[in-house]
């Protein structure tokens, strides 16, 4: 058997890794499936191997996505890799946040510290590398947020054309500013989101444009490294919980696969539990979970957390598998709970965009409900940078005066006035 193939998660049908396809003939999603036992033998994979590993790619610090390249895209040649030193993000500990939550062992893995400000870069380095290996002419997505920002930066690095398709009238220009700045061609389509998706897959068939939307399985391979990197940072001591937001459920899918593979490789002895957090106004996964996953009922999504404002998650079936592997749960939080948690994350001097702070809001709720225990070790994932959404900050602190608001104050130009605030 080959070391890696594309494999349907439902019927098991296999396709070559070089096929440009994203769903099986039966309609279900594809995995990049690795023969982990062969890989283990071939590269002698172990905790010690990864701990002792030095940078292999020119300029790449030890760590990051390609630190785990043997388990991400084993067949890739070093010179084919399109990368921007993504990953290697910090594992923050904050006394302020821990005591607000009532936890003793709490870590925040900050994926907003990636090159374009979100974890999307971890997936993009792999998927754009694959696009280049397949000699695709362009990369394309339909996104108004972090995916298009990341696509644009990696397309530039790869010297490929980056295309971002957006339905007309659906988005403020500010949200696509990074894509414009990094030089992706942004096409405002006279149509809706479904028209954009149709065009993307037509462009794939007819124009050799490679889709980088959420169902691209190579993106998930890169996102797996968030979990492995965290485990290595913790000395391979498995935490009790991983808590993170769920939108299209790419991370939910990728993190489960990462742990399943780590367990098969003998890198970990036990499984952590997952808690996936959704915004109440965009919570189809939460509602399906409550219903025993009988069915997914798509909804029209509303939430301040735009990165998880998704009513019909693309990776739904893969995400269910991850919850099964990790005895996982799903929780939902209101926009107010997200904003309160964000004020705590920001106020600790760490900061993250609203979707990321759903993590902390959900965790707070799970602790209050006795599901997460104070003595347990918890890793929360912050998915995006605080500067992704300055409007949410201005609204909270200045316009709408949230509970922990810290608005600016006008003063006269005297030292007495300044002294009042010490
Ligand atoms: C894309 C994104 C999410 C949603 O992640 P999924 O893998 O689609 O569930 C959450 N937060 C941020 C900041 C994102 O960019
Ligand atoms: Zn199938």
Short mmCIF file of C-alpha atoms and ligand atoms in Angstrom, two decimals:
data_model
loop_
_atom_site.label_atom_id
_atom_site.label_comp_id
_atom_site.label_asym_id
_atom_site.label_seq_id
_atom_site.Cartn_x
_atom_site.Cartn_y
_atom_site.Cartn_z
CA UNK A 1 0.00 0.00 0.00
CA UNK A 2 1.07 3.58 -0.59
CA UNK A 3 1.97 5.62 2.47
CA UNK A 4 -0.88 8.08 1.88
CA UNK A 5 -4.03 7.98 -0.24
CA UNK A 6 -7.37 9.75 -0.47
CA UNK A 7 -10.04 7.62 1.17
CA UNK A 8 -13.79 8.06 1.53
CA UNK A 9 -14.84 8.31 5.17
CA UNK A 10 -18.11 6.52 4.40
CA UNK A 11 -17.66 3.75 1.81
CA UNK A 12 -13.88 3.46 2.08
CA UNK A 13 -13.25 3.86 -1.65
CA UNK A 14 -9.67 4.93 -2.35
CA UNK A 15 -8.27 7.45 -4.79
CA UNK A 16 -4.73 8.45 -5.66
CA UNK A 17 -3.27 11.29 -3.61
CA UNK A 18 -2.75 13.12 -6.90
CA UNK A 19 -6.45 13.06 -7.86
CA UNK A 20 -7.92 16.53 -7.75
CA UNK A 21 -11.12 15.64 -5.96
CA UNK A 22 -12.80 16.55 -2.70
CA UNK A 23 -15.71 14.16 -2.37
CA UNK A 24 -16.17 10.47 -3.13
CA UNK A 25 -18.35 9.19 -5.96
CA UNK A 26 -20.82 8.33 -3.17
CA UNK A 27 -20.92 11.99 -2.15
CA UNK A 28 -19.09 11.79 1.18
CA UNK A 29 -15.92 13.56 2.28
CA UNK A 30 -12.41 12.28 1.68
CA UNK A 31 -9.59 11.84 4.18
CA UNK A 32 -5.91 11.94 3.49
CA UNK A 33 -5.37 8.47 4.95
CA UNK A 34 -1.87 7.54 6.09
CA UNK A 35 -0.45 4.11 6.75
CA UNK A 36 0.80 5.24 10.15
CA UNK A 37 2.46 1.95 11.01
CA UNK A 38 4.54 2.01 7.82
CA UNK A 39 5.37 5.66 8.47
CA UNK A 40 6.39 4.84 12.02
CA UNK A 41 8.79 2.18 10.78
CA UNK A 42 10.13 4.24 7.91
CA UNK A 43 10.88 7.38 9.94
CA UNK A 44 11.19 5.71 13.39
CA UNK A 45 8.55 8.09 14.69
CA UNK A 46 8.45 8.52 18.46
CA UNK A 47 8.19 11.22 21.08
CA UNK A 48 11.99 11.23 21.25
CA UNK A 49 12.24 11.63 17.49
CA UNK A 50 10.03 14.71 17.46
CA UNK A 51 11.63 16.17 20.61
CA UNK A 52 15.12 15.86 19.19
CA UNK A 53 14.26 16.91 15.67
CA UNK A 54 16.03 19.92 14.25
CA UNK A 55 14.77 22.17 11.49
CA UNK A 56 14.85 20.35 8.19
CA UNK A 57 13.69 23.09 5.88
CA UNK A 58 15.86 26.05 5.13
CA UNK A 59 14.87 28.92 7.42
CA UNK A 60 12.23 26.88 9.21
CA UNK A 61 12.58 26.96 12.97
CA UNK A 62 12.19 23.65 14.76
CA UNK A 63 8.50 23.12 15.35
CA UNK A 64 5.55 24.22 13.28
CA UNK A 65 3.58 22.34 10.67
CA UNK A 66 6.53 20.76 8.83
CA UNK A 67 8.12 19.61 12.05
CA UNK A 68 5.47 16.89 11.76
CA UNK A 69 5.74 16.64 7.97
CA UNK A 70 6.17 12.84 8.09
CA UNK A 71 2.58 12.62 9.34
CA UNK A 72 1.18 15.45 7.23
CA UNK A 73 2.43 14.98 3.68
CA UNK A 74 5.10 12.27 3.86
CA UNK A 75 5.80 12.12 0.12
CA UNK A 76 6.58 15.81 -0.28
CA UNK A 77 10.04 16.98 -1.26
CA UNK A 78 11.56 19.80 0.72
CA UNK A 79 11.84 22.12 -2.26
CA UNK A 80 8.15 21.70 -3.09
CA UNK A 81 6.97 23.11 0.23
CA UNK A 82 5.23 26.49 0.23
CA UNK A 83 5.55 27.82 3.75
CA UNK A 84 5.77 30.95 5.85
CA UNK A 85 7.04 29.51 9.15
CA UNK A 86 3.47 28.95 10.34
CA UNK A 87 2.82 27.21 13.64
CA UNK A 88 5.20 27.41 16.59
CA UNK A 89 2.53 29.35 18.43
CA UNK A 90 2.71 30.10 22.13
CA UNK A 91 0.97 28.21 24.88
CA UNK A 92 -0.07 31.06 27.19
CA UNK A 93 -0.79 30.77 30.86
CA UNK A 94 -2.67 33.61 32.51
CA UNK A 95 -3.30 33.89 36.24
CA UNK A 96 -6.11 36.35 35.56
CA UNK A 97 -8.03 34.11 33.19
CA UNK A 98 -7.38 30.94 35.18
CA UNK A 99 -8.72 32.49 38.36
CA UNK A 100 -11.76 33.91 36.57
CA UNK A 101 -12.48 30.41 35.27
CA UNK A 102 -11.55 28.67 38.53
CA UNK A 103 -8.96 26.39 36.93
CA UNK A 104 -5.49 25.51 38.19
CA UNK A 105 -4.02 24.07 35.01
CA UNK A 106 -5.16 26.09 32.04
CA UNK A 107 -3.34 26.85 28.78
CA UNK A 108 -4.32 28.95 25.80
CA UNK A 109 -2.77 27.94 22.48
CA UNK A 110 -2.77 31.12 20.42
CA UNK A 111 -3.25 30.37 16.75
CA UNK A 112 -3.72 34.08 16.10
CA UNK A 113 0.09 34.23 16.18
CA UNK A 114 0.31 32.65 12.74
CA UNK A 115 1.60 34.66 9.74
CA UNK A 116 -1.79 35.99 8.61
CA UNK A 117 -3.35 35.97 12.08
CA UNK A 118 -5.28 32.70 12.20
CA UNK A 119 -4.85 28.92 12.24
CA UNK A 120 -5.94 28.85 8.59
CA UNK A 121 -2.23 29.25 7.72
CA UNK A 122 -1.51 25.77 9.08
CA UNK A 123 -3.89 24.26 6.57
CA UNK A 124 -2.93 26.60 3.77
CA UNK A 125 0.78 25.73 3.77
CA UNK A 126 -0.17 22.10 3.11
CA UNK A 127 -3.01 22.66 0.64
CA UNK A 128 -1.11 25.25 -1.41
CA UNK A 129 1.93 22.95 -1.45
CA UNK A 130 -0.37 20.23 -2.82
CA UNK A 131 -1.84 22.64 -5.41
CA UNK A 132 1.65 23.43 -6.61
CA UNK A 133 2.65 19.76 -6.80
CA UNK A 134 -0.44 19.11 -8.89
CA UNK A 135 0.63 21.95 -11.19
CA UNK A 136 -2.59 23.85 -10.69
CA UNK A 137 -2.77 27.30 -12.24
CA UNK A 138 -4.57 29.08 -9.44
CA UNK A 139 -6.02 28.60 -5.98
CA UNK A 140 -9.58 29.65 -5.25
CA UNK A 141 -12.02 29.94 -2.36
CA UNK A 142 -15.29 31.57 -1.38
CA UNK A 143 -14.66 33.29 1.94
CA UNK A 144 -14.88 36.76 3.38
CA UNK A 145 -12.60 36.15 6.29
CA UNK A 146 -9.53 34.32 7.46
CA UNK A 147 -9.48 31.71 4.70
CA UNK A 148 -9.22 34.33 1.97
CA UNK A 149 -6.56 36.26 3.92
CA UNK A 150 -4.50 33.11 4.26
CA UNK A 151 -5.08 31.96 0.68
CA UNK A 152 -3.91 35.32 -0.60
CA UNK A 153 -0.65 35.24 1.36
CA UNK A 154 0.22 31.68 0.40
CA UNK A 155 -0.72 32.22 -3.25
CA UNK A 156 1.71 35.12 -3.26
CA UNK A 157 4.42 32.96 -1.68
CA UNK A 158 3.78 30.21 -4.25
CA UNK A 159 3.66 32.69 -7.14
CA UNK A 160 0.25 31.37 -8.10
CA UNK A 161 -2.90 33.31 -8.88
CA UNK A 162 -5.16 33.60 -5.85
CA UNK A 163 -8.88 34.01 -6.50
CA UNK A 164 -11.44 34.96 -3.87
CA UNK A 165 -15.13 34.76 -4.86
CA UNK A 166 -17.66 36.74 -2.86
CA UNK A 167 -21.40 37.15 -3.39
CA UNK A 168 -22.31 40.71 -4.27
CA UNK A 169 -23.63 42.88 -1.46
CA UNK A 170 -22.86 40.38 1.27
CA UNK A 171 -19.72 41.80 2.77
CA UNK A 172 -17.99 44.93 3.98
CA UNK A 173 -14.70 45.67 2.24
CA UNK A 174 -12.81 45.77 5.55
CA UNK A 175 -13.19 42.04 5.97
CA UNK A 176 -11.40 41.25 2.75
CA UNK A 177 -8.69 43.87 3.24
CA UNK A 178 -5.95 41.31 3.85
CA UNK A 179 -6.86 39.39 0.69
CA UNK A 180 -6.71 42.61 -1.33
CA UNK A 181 -3.45 43.66 0.28
CA UNK A 182 -1.68 40.35 -0.30
CA UNK A 183 -2.71 40.52 -3.94
CA UNK A 184 -5.46 37.94 -4.42
CA UNK A 185 -7.90 38.79 -7.18
CA UNK A 186 -11.21 39.40 -5.46
CA UNK A 187 -14.24 38.73 -7.63
CA UNK A 188 -17.57 40.12 -6.48
CA UNK A 189 -20.02 37.69 -8.02
CA UNK A 190 -23.45 38.83 -9.14
CA UNK A 191 -25.13 35.92 -7.36
CA UNK A 192 -25.32 34.21 -3.96
CA UNK A 193 -22.97 31.96 -1.99
CA UNK A 194 -24.19 28.85 -3.80
CA UNK A 195 -23.31 30.48 -7.13
CA UNK A 196 -19.79 31.11 -5.79
CA UNK A 197 -19.41 27.48 -4.72
CA UNK A 198 -20.65 26.25 -8.09
CA UNK A 199 -18.14 28.49 -9.86
CA UNK A 200 -15.31 27.24 -7.68
CA UNK A 201 -15.85 23.62 -8.61
CA UNK A 202 -16.39 24.52 -12.27
CA UNK A 203 -13.14 26.45 -12.18
CA UNK A 204 -11.49 23.35 -10.76
CA UNK A 205 -12.72 21.17 -13.62
CA UNK A 206 -12.24 23.60 -16.47
CA UNK A 207 -9.54 26.07 -15.44
CA UNK A 208 -7.17 24.12 -13.15
CA UNK A 209 -8.01 26.34 -10.23
CA UNK A 210 -7.55 24.44 -6.97
CA UNK A 211 -10.28 24.90 -4.32
CA UNK A 212 -9.08 25.73 -0.82
CA UNK A 213 -12.47 25.68 0.85
CA UNK A 214 -13.17 23.84 4.09
CA UNK A 215 -13.67 20.44 2.50
CA UNK A 216 -10.13 20.38 1.13
CA UNK A 217 -8.67 17.45 3.11
CA UNK A 218 -5.09 18.71 2.84
CA UNK A 219 -5.97 21.74 4.93
CA UNK A 220 -7.02 19.46 7.76
CA UNK A 221 -3.68 17.66 7.62
CA UNK A 222 -1.93 20.90 8.46
CA UNK A 223 -4.42 21.77 11.19
CA UNK A 224 -3.67 18.47 12.94
CA UNK A 225 -0.34 19.94 14.00
CA UNK A 226 -2.07 22.33 16.42
CA UNK A 227 -2.73 19.32 18.64
CA UNK A 228 0.64 17.62 18.18
CA UNK A 229 2.54 20.82 18.80
CA UNK A 230 0.53 21.40 21.99
CA UNK A 231 1.23 17.85 23.19
CA UNK A 232 4.93 18.32 22.56
CA UNK A 233 4.87 21.66 24.42
CA UNK A 234 3.25 19.84 27.35
CA UNK A 235 5.96 17.18 27.34
CA UNK A 236 3.47 14.76 25.73
CA UNK A 237 1.35 14.84 28.88
CA UNK A 238 -2.21 14.57 27.58
CA UNK A 239 -4.55 17.25 28.99
CA UNK A 240 -8.02 16.29 30.16
CA UNK A 241 -9.72 18.64 27.71
CA UNK A 242 -9.22 20.42 24.41
CA UNK A 243 -11.74 23.26 24.05
CA UNK A 244 -12.20 25.16 20.77
CA UNK A 245 -14.82 26.87 18.60
CA UNK A 246 -16.71 25.08 15.84
CA UNK A 247 -17.81 26.66 12.56
CA UNK A 248 -17.26 24.52 9.48
CA UNK A 249 -15.85 21.94 11.91
CA UNK A 250 -12.50 21.62 10.15
CA UNK A 251 -10.57 21.82 13.42
CA UNK A 252 -12.94 19.41 15.12
CA UNK A 253 -12.24 16.94 12.32
CA UNK A 254 -8.50 17.58 12.14
CA UNK A 255 -7.89 17.47 15.90
CA UNK A 256 -9.70 14.14 16.23
CA UNK A 257 -7.65 12.67 13.39
CA UNK A 258 -4.45 13.97 15.01
CA UNK A 259 -5.23 12.25 18.31
CA UNK A 260 -6.41 9.06 16.65
CA UNK A 261 -3.13 8.87 14.73
CA UNK A 262 -1.07 9.81 17.81
CA UNK A 263 -2.74 6.99 19.68
CA UNK A 264 -2.10 4.50 16.85
CA UNK A 265 1.55 5.58 16.86
CA UNK A 266 1.83 5.13 20.61
CA UNK A 267 2.66 8.82 21.17
CA UNK A 268 -0.16 9.07 23.73
CA UNK A 269 -1.66 6.57 26.15
CA UNK A 270 -5.03 8.19 26.74
CA UNK A 271 -7.45 10.40 24.82
CA UNK A 272 -8.33 13.90 25.96
CA UNK A 273 -11.98 14.93 25.70
CA UNK A 274 -13.16 17.52 23.21
CA UNK A 275 -15.52 20.37 24.00
CA UNK A 276 -16.58 22.11 20.79
CA UNK A 277 -18.17 25.51 21.35
CA UNK A 278 -20.68 27.10 18.99
CA UNK A 279 -22.40 30.47 19.04
CA UNK A 280 -26.07 30.09 19.89
CA UNK A 281 -27.16 31.75 16.64
CA UNK A 282 -25.02 29.41 14.56
CA UNK A 283 -25.27 26.11 16.36
CA UNK A 284 -26.42 23.31 14.02
CA UNK A 285 -23.71 20.99 15.38
CA UNK A 286 -24.77 21.67 18.97
CA UNK A 287 -28.40 20.97 18.17
CA UNK A 288 -27.54 17.77 16.29
CA UNK A 289 -25.38 16.66 19.24
CA UNK A 290 -28.28 17.20 21.65
CA UNK A 291 -30.35 15.08 19.32
CA UNK A 292 -27.90 12.15 19.26
CA UNK A 293 -26.70 13.17 15.77
CA UNK A 294 -29.94 11.95 14.20
CA UNK A 295 -29.74 14.68 11.59
CA UNK A 296 -28.10 17.96 10.68
CA UNK A 297 -30.58 20.76 10.31
CA UNK A 298 -28.91 23.71 8.53
CA UNK A 299 -29.91 27.16 9.75
CA UNK A 300 -29.52 30.79 8.83
CA UNK A 301 -26.64 31.88 11.04
CA UNK A 302 -26.40 35.01 13.21
CA UNK A 303 -23.58 35.85 15.59
CA UNK A 304 -21.05 38.56 16.31
CA UNK A 305 -18.39 35.86 15.97
CA UNK A 306 -18.19 36.04 12.17
CA UNK A 307 -15.57 33.29 11.82
CA UNK A 308 -18.04 30.74 13.18
CA UNK A 309 -21.16 32.23 11.60
CA UNK A 310 -21.89 29.06 9.67
CA UNK A 311 -25.29 27.42 9.33
CA UNK A 312 -24.37 24.31 7.36
CA UNK A 313 -20.97 22.97 8.46
CA UNK A 314 -19.01 21.33 5.64
CA UNK A 315 -17.13 18.83 7.80
CA UNK A 316 -20.12 17.62 9.82
CA UNK A 317 -19.61 13.86 9.36
CA UNK A 318 -15.88 14.00 10.06
CA UNK A 319 -16.60 16.01 13.19
CA UNK A 320 -18.98 13.37 14.55
CA UNK A 321 -16.19 10.82 14.19
CA UNK A 322 -13.87 13.07 16.22
CA UNK A 323 -16.40 13.34 19.04
CA UNK A 324 -16.71 9.57 19.08
CA UNK A 325 -12.94 9.14 19.31
CA UNK A 326 -12.66 11.64 22.17
CA UNK A 327 -15.89 11.16 24.09
CA UNK A 328 -16.49 14.74 23.07
CA UNK A 329 -19.27 17.19 23.80
CA UNK A 330 -20.68 20.32 22.17
CA UNK A 331 -21.76 23.45 24.03
CA UNK A 332 -23.31 26.69 22.83
CA UNK A 333 -22.88 30.23 24.15
CA UNK A 334 -24.63 33.54 23.56
CA UNK A 335 -22.97 36.53 21.91
CA UNK A 336 -22.98 38.28 25.29
CA UNK A 337 -21.14 35.38 26.87
CA UNK A 338 -18.61 35.51 24.01
CA UNK A 339 -18.10 39.23 24.53
CA UNK A 340 -17.68 38.86 28.28
CA UNK A 341 -15.10 36.10 27.79
CA UNK A 342 -13.38 38.23 25.16
CA UNK A 343 -13.09 41.10 27.64
CA UNK A 344 -11.27 38.70 29.99
CA UNK A 345 -9.00 37.27 27.28
CA UNK A 346 -8.22 40.76 25.96
CA UNK A 347 -7.90 42.22 29.46
CA UNK A 348 -5.24 39.62 30.29
CA UNK A 349 -3.11 41.20 27.59
CA UNK A 350 -3.51 38.20 25.31
CA UNK A 351 -6.45 39.10 23.13
CA UNK A 352 -8.26 37.28 20.34
CA UNK A 353 -11.09 37.78 17.86
CA UNK A 354 -14.67 37.01 19.00
CA UNK A 355 -14.92 33.48 17.51
CA UNK A 356 -11.80 32.47 19.42
CA UNK A 357 -13.26 33.69 22.68
CA UNK A 358 -16.20 31.32 22.31
CA UNK A 359 -13.63 28.82 23.58
CA UNK A 360 -13.31 30.61 26.92
CA UNK A 361 -17.01 31.43 27.15
CA UNK A 362 -17.91 27.77 26.60
CA UNK A 363 -15.33 26.62 29.09
CA UNK A 364 -16.74 28.99 31.73
CA UNK A 365 -20.17 27.48 31.21
CA UNK A 366 -18.87 23.89 31.36
CA UNK A 367 -17.08 24.62 34.63
CA UNK A 368 -20.17 26.24 36.13
CA UNK A 369 -22.21 23.21 35.11
CA UNK A 370 -19.71 20.86 36.76
CA UNK A 371 -18.73 19.15 33.51
CA UNK A 372 -15.15 20.43 33.50
CA UNK A 373 -13.65 20.05 37.01
CA UNK A 374 -11.38 22.68 38.62
CA UNK A 375 -8.53 20.21 39.06
CA UNK A 376 -8.52 19.13 35.41
CA UNK A 377 -5.92 20.25 32.86
CA UNK A 378 -7.48 22.20 30.03
CA UNK A 379 -6.10 23.49 26.73
CA UNK A 380 -8.18 26.16 25.02
CA UNK A 381 -7.52 27.12 21.41
CA UNK A 382 -7.60 30.78 20.40
CA UNK A 383 -8.15 30.59 16.67
CA UNK A 384 -7.61 34.18 15.50
CA UNK A 385 -5.83 37.43 16.28
CA UNK A 386 -7.40 40.30 18.27
CA UNK A 387 -6.82 42.72 15.37
CA UNK A 388 -9.01 40.72 13.00
CA UNK A 389 -12.07 42.48 14.36
CA UNK A 390 -11.34 45.95 15.80
CA UNK A 391 -14.99 46.94 15.36
CA UNK A 392 -16.07 44.41 17.97
CA UNK A 393 -13.65 46.06 20.40
CA UNK A 394 -14.78 49.60 19.66
CA UNK A 395 -18.42 48.57 20.02
CA UNK A 396 -17.83 46.88 23.35
CA UNK A 397 -15.63 49.50 25.00
CA UNK A 398 -16.88 52.74 23.47
CA UNK A 399 -20.20 52.48 21.68
CA UNK A 400 -22.23 50.02 23.69
CA UNK A 401 -20.40 50.05 27.05
CA UNK A 402 -20.17 46.35 27.81
CA UNK A 403 -19.92 45.25 31.43
CA UNK A 404 -16.11 45.36 31.50
CA UNK A 405 -15.90 48.38 29.18
CA UNK A 406 -12.75 50.47 29.33
CA UNK A 407 -13.64 53.61 27.37
CA UNK A 408 -11.18 56.46 26.80
CA UNK A 409 -11.58 59.56 29.00
CA UNK A 410 -11.25 63.24 28.03
CA UNK A 411 -9.14 65.33 30.40
CA UNK A 412 -7.73 68.86 30.74
CA UNK A 413 -4.00 69.18 30.09
CA UNK A 414 -2.95 69.19 33.78
CA UNK A 415 -1.01 66.69 35.86
CA UNK A 416 -3.76 66.69 38.51
CA UNK A 417 -6.15 65.32 35.95
CA UNK A 418 -3.67 62.58 35.03
CA UNK A 419 -3.12 61.79 38.73
CA UNK A 420 -6.82 61.01 39.22
CA UNK A 421 -6.30 57.81 37.27
CA UNK A 422 -3.35 56.40 39.25
C1 LIG B 1 -12.16 29.46 10.43
C2 LIG B 1 -12.21 29.90 11.83
C3 LIG B 1 -12.97 29.24 12.82
C4 LIG B 1 -13.83 28.06 12.50
O1 LIG B 1 -13.09 26.89 12.44
P1 LIG B 1 -13.68 25.55 11.82
O2 LIG B 1 -12.49 24.68 11.66
O3 LIG B 1 -14.31 25.90 10.50
O4 LIG B 1 -14.69 25.00 12.75
C5 LIG B 1 -12.93 29.71 14.11
N1 LIG B 1 -12.20 30.80 14.44
C6 LIG B 1 -11.48 31.46 13.52
C7 LIG B 1 -10.72 32.68 13.95
C8 LIG B 1 -11.46 31.05 12.19
O5 LIG B 1 -10.75 31.73 11.30
ZN1 LIG B 2 -17.61 6.92 -0.73
#
